[in-house]
Coordinates of C-alpha atoms in Angstrom, one line a residue:
M1 CA -7.1 -17.1 15.2
R2 CA -4.7 -18.5 12.6
L3 CA -1.7 -16.9 12.2
S4 CA -1.6 -18.1 8.5
R5 CA -4.7 -15.9 8.0
Y6 CA -3.6 -12.8 11.0
F7 CA -2.0 -9.4 10.5
L8 CA 1.2 -9.8 12.5
P9 CA 4.0 -7.5 10.5
T10 CA 6.9 -9.1 13.3
L11 CA 10.4 -7.3 12.5
R12 CA 13.3 -9.3 12.7
E13 CA 15.9 -6.2 13.8
T14 CA 15.2 -3.7 16.2
P15 CA 14.3 0.2 14.1
R16 CA 16.6 2.5 14.7
E17 CA 14.4 5.1 15.7
A18 CA 13.5 3.1 19.2
E19 CA 14.9 4.7 22.3
I20 CA 13.4 2.3 25.1
V21 CA 12.2 -1.4 25.4
S22 CA 8.6 -1.1 25.0
H23 CA 9.2 0.8 21.9
R24 CA 11.0 -1.2 19.9
L25 CA 9.6 -4.2 21.1
M26 CA 6.3 -2.9 19.9
L27 CA 7.4 -1.9 16.6
R28 CA 8.8 -5.7 16.6
A29 CA 5.9 -7.6 17.7
G30 CA 4.6 -5.7 15.4
M31 CA 1.9 -3.9 17.7
V32 CA 1.9 -0.4 16.2
R33 CA 3.3 1.8 12.9
Q34 CA 5.0 4.9 13.6
Q35 CA 3.2 7.2 11.1
S36 CA 4.9 10.5 11.7
A37 CA 6.7 11.7 15.1
G38 CA 4.7 11.0 18.0
I39 CA 1.4 9.4 16.0
F40 CA 1.0 5.8 15.9
S41 CA -1.8 3.4 14.1
W42 CA -2.6 0.2 16.6
L43 CA -2.3 -2.6 14.1
P44 CA -4.4 -6.1 15.4
L45 CA -2.3 -7.5 18.1
G46 CA -1.5 -3.8 20.0
L47 CA -4.8 -3.3 19.2
R48 CA -6.4 -6.3 21.0
V49 CA -3.8 -5.0 24.1
L50 CA -5.4 -1.6 23.8
N51 CA -8.9 -3.1 24.1
K52 CA -8.2 -5.5 27.2
V53 CA -6.4 -2.6 28.9
N54 CA -10.1 -0.3 28.3
A55 CA -11.9 -3.1 29.8
I56 CA -10.0 -3.1 32.7
V57 CA -10.2 0.9 33.3
R58 CA -13.9 0.8 32.1
E59 CA -15.0 -1.8 35.3
E60 CA -13.0 -0.2 37.6
Q61 CA -14.2 3.2 36.5
N62 CA -18.1 1.8 36.5
R63 CA -16.9 -0.2 39.9
A64 CA -16.4 3.5 41.4
G65 CA -19.1 4.9 40.7
G66 CA -18.0 6.6 36.9
V67 CA -20.7 7.1 34.4
E68 CA -19.7 6.9 31.0
I69 CA -19.9 9.6 28.2
L70 CA -17.9 10.3 24.6
M71 CA -17.1 14.4 23.8
P72 CA -15.3 15.1 20.7
T73 CA -11.8 15.8 20.0
I74 CA -12.1 19.7 18.2
Q75 CA -13.5 21.4 20.4
S76 CA -14.8 25.1 20.5
A77 CA -12.0 27.6 21.9
D78 CA -14.7 29.9 23.7
L79 CA -14.7 27.4 26.2
W80 CA -11.2 27.4 26.7
R81 CA -11.7 31.0 26.5
E82 CA -14.0 31.1 29.6
S83 CA -11.9 29.2 31.8
G84 CA -9.2 31.4 30.7
R85 CA -6.9 28.6 29.6
Y86 CA -6.8 29.2 25.8
D87 CA -4.2 31.4 26.2
A88 CA -2.5 30.2 29.2
Y89 CA -2.2 26.4 28.2
G90 CA 1.0 27.4 25.7
R91 CA 2.2 25.2 22.1
E92 CA 1.5 22.2 23.3
M93 CA -2.3 22.6 22.7
L94 CA -2.9 22.3 18.1
R95 CA -5.4 25.6 17.6
I96 CA -7.2 25.3 14.3
Q97 CA -9.6 27.6 12.0
D98 CA -12.5 25.4 10.8
R99 CA -14.2 27.1 6.7
H100 CA -15.8 29.6 8.9
E101 CA -13.1 31.2 10.5
R102 CA -13.5 30.1 13.7
D103 CA -11.0 28.9 16.1
M104 CA -11.2 25.5 17.3
L105 CA -8.9 23.2 19.1
F106 CA -7.8 19.5 19.4
G107 CA -8.6 18.7 22.8
P108 CA -5.9 17.9 25.3
T109 CA -8.2 17.8 28.1
N110 CA -11.8 18.3 29.0
E111 CA -12.1 20.3 31.7
E112 CA -13.9 22.8 29.9
M113 CA -16.4 20.9 27.9
V114 CA -17.5 18.0 30.8
T115 CA -18.2 21.4 32.8
D116 CA -20.5 23.2 29.9
I117 CA -22.1 19.8 29.8
F118 CA -22.8 19.8 33.5
R119 CA -23.7 23.4 34.0
S120 CA -26.3 22.5 30.4
Y121 CA -28.3 20.4 32.4
V122 CA -27.7 20.1 36.4
R123 CA -29.8 22.0 38.6
S124 CA -29.5 20.8 42.1
Y125 CA -27.5 19.5 44.2
K126 CA -30.2 16.6 44.4
D127 CA -28.0 15.1 41.1
L128 CA -24.8 14.9 42.9
P129 CA -22.4 13.3 43.4
L130 CA -21.3 13.0 39.8
N131 CA -18.8 11.6 38.1
L132 CA -17.9 11.7 34.2
Y133 CA -15.6 9.8 32.1
H134 CA -14.9 8.8 28.7
I135 CA -12.2 7.1 26.7
Q136 CA -11.3 9.1 24.0
W137 CA -7.5 10.3 21.6
K138 CA -6.2 13.0 22.9
F139 CA -3.3 15.4 21.3
R140 CA -0.7 17.5 22.7
D141 CA 1.9 18.9 20.4
E142 CA 5.2 18.0 22.7
I143 CA 7.8 19.7 21.7
R144 CA 10.0 16.5 21.8
P145 CA 8.0 13.1 21.1
R146 CA 9.6 9.9 22.1
F147 CA 9.6 6.6 23.6
G148 CA 7.5 5.6 21.6
T149 CA 3.7 5.4 22.8
M150 CA 4.5 6.6 26.2
R151 CA 4.7 9.6 25.5
S152 CA 3.2 10.4 21.9
R153 CA 1.5 13.6 20.3
E154 CA -2.1 11.5 19.9
F155 CA -2.7 9.3 22.8
L156 CA -5.6 7.5 24.0
M157 CA -6.8 9.0 27.4
K158 CA -9.8 8.1 29.9
D159 CA -10.1 11.3 31.8
A160 CA -12.9 11.1 34.5
Y161 CA -14.4 14.4 36.3
S162 CA -16.4 14.7 39.1
F163 CA -18.7 17.3 40.4
D164 CA -20.1 17.2 44.0
L165 CA -21.5 20.2 46.3
D166 CA -18.8 21.0 48.4
K167 CA -15.3 20.5 49.7
E168 CA -16.1 17.3 51.6
G169 CA -18.0 15.7 49.1
A170 CA -15.2 16.0 46.4
R171 CA -12.6 14.8 48.8
H172 CA -15.1 11.7 49.2
A173 CA -14.9 11.6 44.8
Y174 CA -11.3 12.1 44.6
N175 CA -10.8 8.8 47.0
R176 CA -13.1 7.2 45.2
M177 CA -11.1 7.1 41.8
F178 CA -7.5 6.6 44.4
A179 CA -8.8 3.7 45.2
A180 CA -10.4 2.5 41.6
Y181 CA -6.7 3.5 40.2
L182 CA -4.7 1.6 42.5
R183 CA -7.2 -1.7 41.8
T184 CA -7.4 -1.1 37.9
F185 CA -2.9 -1.0 37.7
A186 CA -3.1 -4.1 39.9
R187 CA -5.3 -6.0 37.8
M188 CA -2.4 -5.0 35.0
G189 CA 0.0 -6.8 36.5
L190 CA 1.2 -3.4 38.5
K191 CA 1.8 -1.9 41.5
S192 CA 1.8 1.6 41.4
I193 CA 2.8 3.9 44.0
P194 CA 0.7 6.8 44.7
M195 CA 2.9 10.0 45.3
Q196 CA 2.2 14.1 45.7
A197 CA 2.3 15.5 42.0
D198 CA 2.1 19.1 41.0
T199 CA -0.7 20.1 39.4
G200 CA 0.0 21.9 36.3
P201 CA -2.0 23.4 33.8
I202 CA -5.0 21.8 35.7
G203 CA -4.8 23.3 38.7
G204 CA -5.9 22.8 42.2
D205 CA -3.8 22.1 44.9
L206 CA -4.0 18.1 45.4
S207 CA -2.8 16.0 43.0
H208 CA -1.3 12.2 42.9
E209 CA 0.6 10.9 40.6
F210 CA 0.1 6.6 40.2
I211 CA 3.9 5.4 39.5
I212 CA 4.9 2.0 38.4
L213 CA 8.5 0.7 39.1
A214 CA 10.5 0.3 36.1
E215 CA 14.5 -0.2 35.3
T216 CA 14.2 1.8 31.7
G217 CA 11.4 3.9 34.1
E218 CA 11.5 7.7 32.2
S219 CA 12.1 9.8 35.8
E220 CA 13.7 9.6 39.4
V221 CA 11.6 8.3 42.2
F222 CA 11.8 8.0 45.6
C223 CA 9.8 6.1 48.2
D224 CA 9.6 3.8 51.0
R225 CA 10.1 0.6 50.3
N226 CA 7.2 -1.0 52.2
Y227 CA 4.4 0.5 49.8
L228 CA 5.8 -2.3 47.6
D229 CA 3.8 -5.0 50.7
F230 CA 0.8 -3.0 51.2
E231 CA -2.6 -5.1 50.3
V232 CA -4.6 -3.8 47.2
P233 CA -7.6 -2.3 47.8
G234 CA -9.9 -5.8 47.0
E235 CA -13.5 -6.1 45.0
D236 CA -15.5 -5.6 48.5
T237 CA -14.0 -2.6 48.5
D238 CA -16.9 -0.4 49.8
F239 CA -16.7 3.1 48.2
E240 CA -19.9 4.6 49.7
S241 CA -17.9 4.3 52.9
R242 CA -16.0 7.7 53.1
E243 CA -14.5 6.4 56.4
G244 CA -13.1 3.6 54.9
L245 CA -11.9 5.1 51.8
Q246 CA -10.4 8.0 53.9
G247 CA -8.5 6.0 55.6
L248 CA -7.5 3.6 52.8
F249 CA -5.9 7.4 51.5
E250 CA -4.3 8.2 55.0
R251 CA -2.8 4.5 54.4
W252 CA -1.2 5.0 51.0
T253 CA 0.1 8.6 51.8
S254 CA 1.6 7.8 55.6
L255 CA 4.8 7.2 54.3
Y256 CA 7.5 8.8 52.0
A257 CA 7.2 8.8 48.1
A258 CA 8.0 11.5 45.7
T259 CA 9.3 12.1 42.0
S260 CA 12.1 14.3 41.3
E261 CA 10.4 17.2 41.0
K262 CA 8.4 16.6 44.4
H263 CA 11.5 15.1 45.7
D264 CA 12.6 16.6 49.6
A265 CA 15.7 15.5 50.5
A266 CA 15.4 16.3 54.3
A267 CA 12.3 13.9 54.5
Y268 CA 14.2 11.1 52.7
A269 CA 17.1 11.2 54.8
A270 CA 14.5 10.3 57.7
I271 CA 13.5 7.0 56.2
P272 CA 15.7 4.2 58.0
D273 CA 18.8 2.8 55.6
A274 CA 16.9 -0.4 55.1
D275 CA 13.5 0.9 53.9
K276 CA 14.9 3.7 51.3
L277 CA 13.7 2.9 47.5
S278 CA 15.5 5.0 44.9
A279 CA 14.5 3.8 41.6
R280 CA 13.2 4.9 37.9
G281 CA 9.8 5.0 37.8
I282 CA 6.8 5.4 35.1
E283 CA 3.6 7.9 35.7
V284 CA 0.5 5.7 34.6
G285 CA -2.2 7.9 36.2
H286 CA -2.7 11.2 37.5
I287 CA -5.4 12.5 39.9
F288 CA -6.7 16.1 40.9
Y289 CA -8.8 18.0 43.1
F290 CA -8.8 21.4 42.0
G291 CA -12.3 22.8 44.0
T292 CA -13.6 25.6 42.1
K293 CA -11.9 26.9 39.3
Y294 CA -13.5 26.0 36.3
S295 CA -17.6 25.8 38.2
K296 CA -16.5 29.9 39.1
A297 CA -14.8 30.7 35.7
M298 CA -18.0 29.4 34.0
N299 CA -21.0 29.9 36.2
A300 CA -21.2 26.2 36.7
A301 CA -23.5 26.3 40.7
V302 CA -26.5 24.0 41.7
T303 CA -29.2 24.9 44.1
G304 CA -28.4 23.6 47.9
P305 CA -30.5 22.7 50.1
D306 CA -30.5 26.1 51.8
G307 CA -31.7 27.2 48.8
R308 CA -29.1 28.9 47.5
E309 CA -26.5 28.6 44.9
H310 CA -23.3 27.0 45.4
E311 CA -20.4 26.4 42.7
V312 CA -19.4 22.8 42.6
H313 CA -16.8 21.1 43.5
M314 CA -14.6 19.2 40.8
G315 CA -11.5 16.8 40.3
S316 CA -10.3 15.3 37.1
Y317 CA -8.4 11.9 36.8
G318 CA -6.4 10.6 33.9
I319 CA -5.3 7.3 32.4
G320 CA -3.4 7.1 29.3
P321 CA -4.4 3.4 28.2
S322 CA -1.9 3.7 25.1
R323 CA 0.8 5.3 27.2
L324 CA -0.2 1.7 29.9
V325 CA 0.5 -0.5 27.3
A326 CA 4.0 0.6 26.5
A327 CA 4.4 0.8 30.8
I328 CA 3.3 -3.0 31.1
I329 CA 6.3 -3.9 28.5
E330 CA 8.7 -1.6 30.4
A331 CA 8.1 -3.6 33.7
S332 CA 6.8 -7.0 31.9
H333 CA 10.0 -8.3 29.5
D334 CA 13.2 -10.0 28.8
E335 CA 15.6 -10.4 26.0
A336 CA 13.6 -12.4 24.2
G337 CA 10.2 -10.1 24.2
V338 CA 7.4 -8.6 26.1
I339 CA 6.1 -11.3 28.7
W340 CA 2.2 -10.7 29.5
P341 CA 0.4 -10.7 32.7
D342 CA -2.7 -12.6 31.8
A343 CA -5.3 -10.1 32.4
V344 CA -3.5 -8.2 29.0
A345 CA -2.3 -10.3 27.0
P346 CA -3.7 -10.4 23.3
F347 CA -4.7 -13.7 23.2
Q348 CA -4.0 -16.5 26.1
V349 CA -2.4 -19.2 24.3
G350 CA 0.2 -19.7 21.4
L351 CA -0.6 -23.0 19.7
L352 CA 2.4 -23.6 17.4
N353 CA 2.6 -26.7 15.1
L354 CA 6.2 -27.6 15.0
K355 CA 5.7 -29.6 11.8
A356 CA 2.7 -28.0 9.9
G357 CA 2.1 -30.1 6.8
D358 CA 2.4 -33.7 9.0
S359 CA -1.0 -35.6 9.5
A360 CA -0.8 -36.2 12.7
T361 CA 0.4 -32.7 13.6
D362 CA -2.5 -31.1 11.8
A363 CA -4.5 -33.4 13.3
A364 CA -3.8 -33.3 17.0
C365 CA -3.3 -29.2 16.1
E366 CA -6.7 -28.4 15.2
T367 CA -8.5 -30.8 17.8
L368 CA -6.2 -28.4 20.5
Y369 CA -7.3 -25.5 18.8
A370 CA -11.2 -26.1 18.8
E371 CA -11.2 -27.5 22.0
L372 CA -9.8 -24.3 23.6
S373 CA -11.6 -21.5 21.0
A374 CA -14.7 -23.8 22.6
A375 CA -13.8 -23.5 26.1
G376 CA -12.9 -19.3 25.9
L377 CA -9.4 -19.3 25.7
D378 CA -7.8 -17.2 23.1
T379 CA -5.5 -19.1 20.8
L380 CA -3.8 -17.6 18.3
Y381 CA -2.5 -21.0 16.2
D382 CA 0.9 -21.0 14.1
D383 CA 0.2 -23.2 11.7
R384 CA 2.4 -21.6 9.0
D385 CA 5.0 -23.6 7.0
E386 CA 8.0 -22.3 8.8
R387 CA 10.5 -23.7 10.5
A388 CA 10.8 -24.6 14.1
G389 CA 13.4 -21.9 16.0
A390 CA 11.2 -19.2 14.0
K391 CA 8.1 -20.3 15.4
F392 CA 9.6 -20.1 19.0
T393 CA 11.3 -16.8 17.9
N394 CA 8.0 -15.5 17.0
A395 CA 6.0 -16.7 20.1
D396 CA 8.4 -15.3 22.5
L397 CA 8.8 -12.1 21.3
I398 CA 4.9 -11.6 21.2
G399 CA 4.6 -12.7 24.7
L400 CA 1.7 -15.2 25.1
P401 CA 1.3 -16.5 28.5
W402 CA 1.2 -19.8 27.4
Q403 CA 2.5 -21.6 24.6
V404 CA 1.2 -25.0 23.0
I405 CA 4.0 -27.0 21.6
V406 CA 3.3 -30.1 18.9
G407 CA 5.8 -31.6 17.4
P408 CA 6.0 -34.7 16.4
K409 CA 8.4 -36.6 18.8
S410 CA 6.7 -36.1 21.7
L411 CA 2.8 -36.9 19.6
A412 CA 4.6 -40.0 18.9
E413 CA 4.2 -40.2 23.1
G414 CA 0.6 -39.1 23.0
K415 CA 1.5 -35.8 24.4
V416 CA 2.6 -31.9 24.0
E417 CA 4.7 -29.2 25.7
L418 CA 3.2 -26.7 27.6
K419 CA 5.7 -23.5 28.1
R420 CA 4.5 -21.0 30.8
R421 CA 6.4 -17.9 29.0
R422 CA 6.6 -16.0 32.5
T423 CA 9.5 -18.5 34.4
G424 CA 9.9 -20.6 31.2
E425 CA 8.7 -23.6 32.8
R426 CA 8.0 -26.9 30.7
E427 CA 6.4 -30.0 31.3
L428 CA 5.2 -32.8 28.9
L429 CA 1.4 -33.3 29.5
P430 CA -0.2 -35.7 27.7
I431 CA -2.8 -34.1 24.9
G432 CA -6.4 -34.9 26.6
D433 CA -5.0 -33.0 29.8
V434 CA -4.2 -29.4 28.5
L435 CA -7.3 -27.8 28.4
A436 CA -7.6 -28.7 31.9
R437 CA -3.9 -27.6 33.0
L438 CA -4.7 -24.0 31.2
S439 CA -8.1 -23.7 32.6
T440 CA -6.5 -24.1 36.2

């Protein structure tokens, strides 16, 4: 993509409404535009990151046995009355009426709707286990939306729902998602720590939040430092192995880890001082097992191997991709701007022409741009007629992993400069070696 033809409305000044780093940088880097309190338009650069995050989430959900569907954003209030949550959910739910004065709502979550889909089609235990997920926009009317896309009113959510014949099967489904979440966040360059969590309005008696540590995190967390050295499940993880996944779950919950809401001062005090870690944390995922809460209320049952009707055991599993984009920035930035992990970067390479209009630099950049693009490396070519300083500032702000810098001085020696954004390391290398270096 040529920057002269791209839509990238970067800002030099920090908007006054931005309270935290990710909000400031997302606005300055032209990733989002705030339309009203807690509601954002995603601009091209931000949308590219969001789509990269969604792709990783999808891959790991599919790997763990999830089946993707897509449910509507507007739901009938009747389903929520059936489960008993319509009045109990609170003012965060946006309640509306259609032209026929039927009560509707903008869905904050989808337990009721997915249960209705399940009960309409699944009759036998032979069709279990089942995990249905979708990636869809949600709305919760937060009393005080803040922190940009970290706590917005409209947000993108991956929500998955598991259905099993009994508690043992449901626990295996829970462990599948537990492992999938660890893998998902690790692939985005994040080290997540699962912490026992409150179930809130979702319900149930088993829940974990996945927390990443960041200096600008929204809440205080307490954990054993050894979690930072735990090995994340690999690509060879066997999601069919109940014993293996249960062992993984027990390993990752064997040490103390709690948010401020669930903090046990006595248990934390028992940790050796050298292993105590008190830090700020950001929630990036939340999983729940709630048994038959919804299946009992909504008559979602299957015929078991004994010939009797069994209310299915359920769980739900949420990841907020729009929130994750902000969380990644909170965990990976410096004073100059964003530092994207390779897997979610909007472009892999920024190609900087320091003297646009000069025949030699133009020709070298065109050659490099064609080679990098042909090799499948997403490249943003800064071909604008701007001063070099402005191009450097812009490149650091948007945080692409690599910068290929083409200027007359180095080009006279047949070389270009390569900068690694994360480390700031620079090297001069022959122009013909750039592709090989970036492909290693």
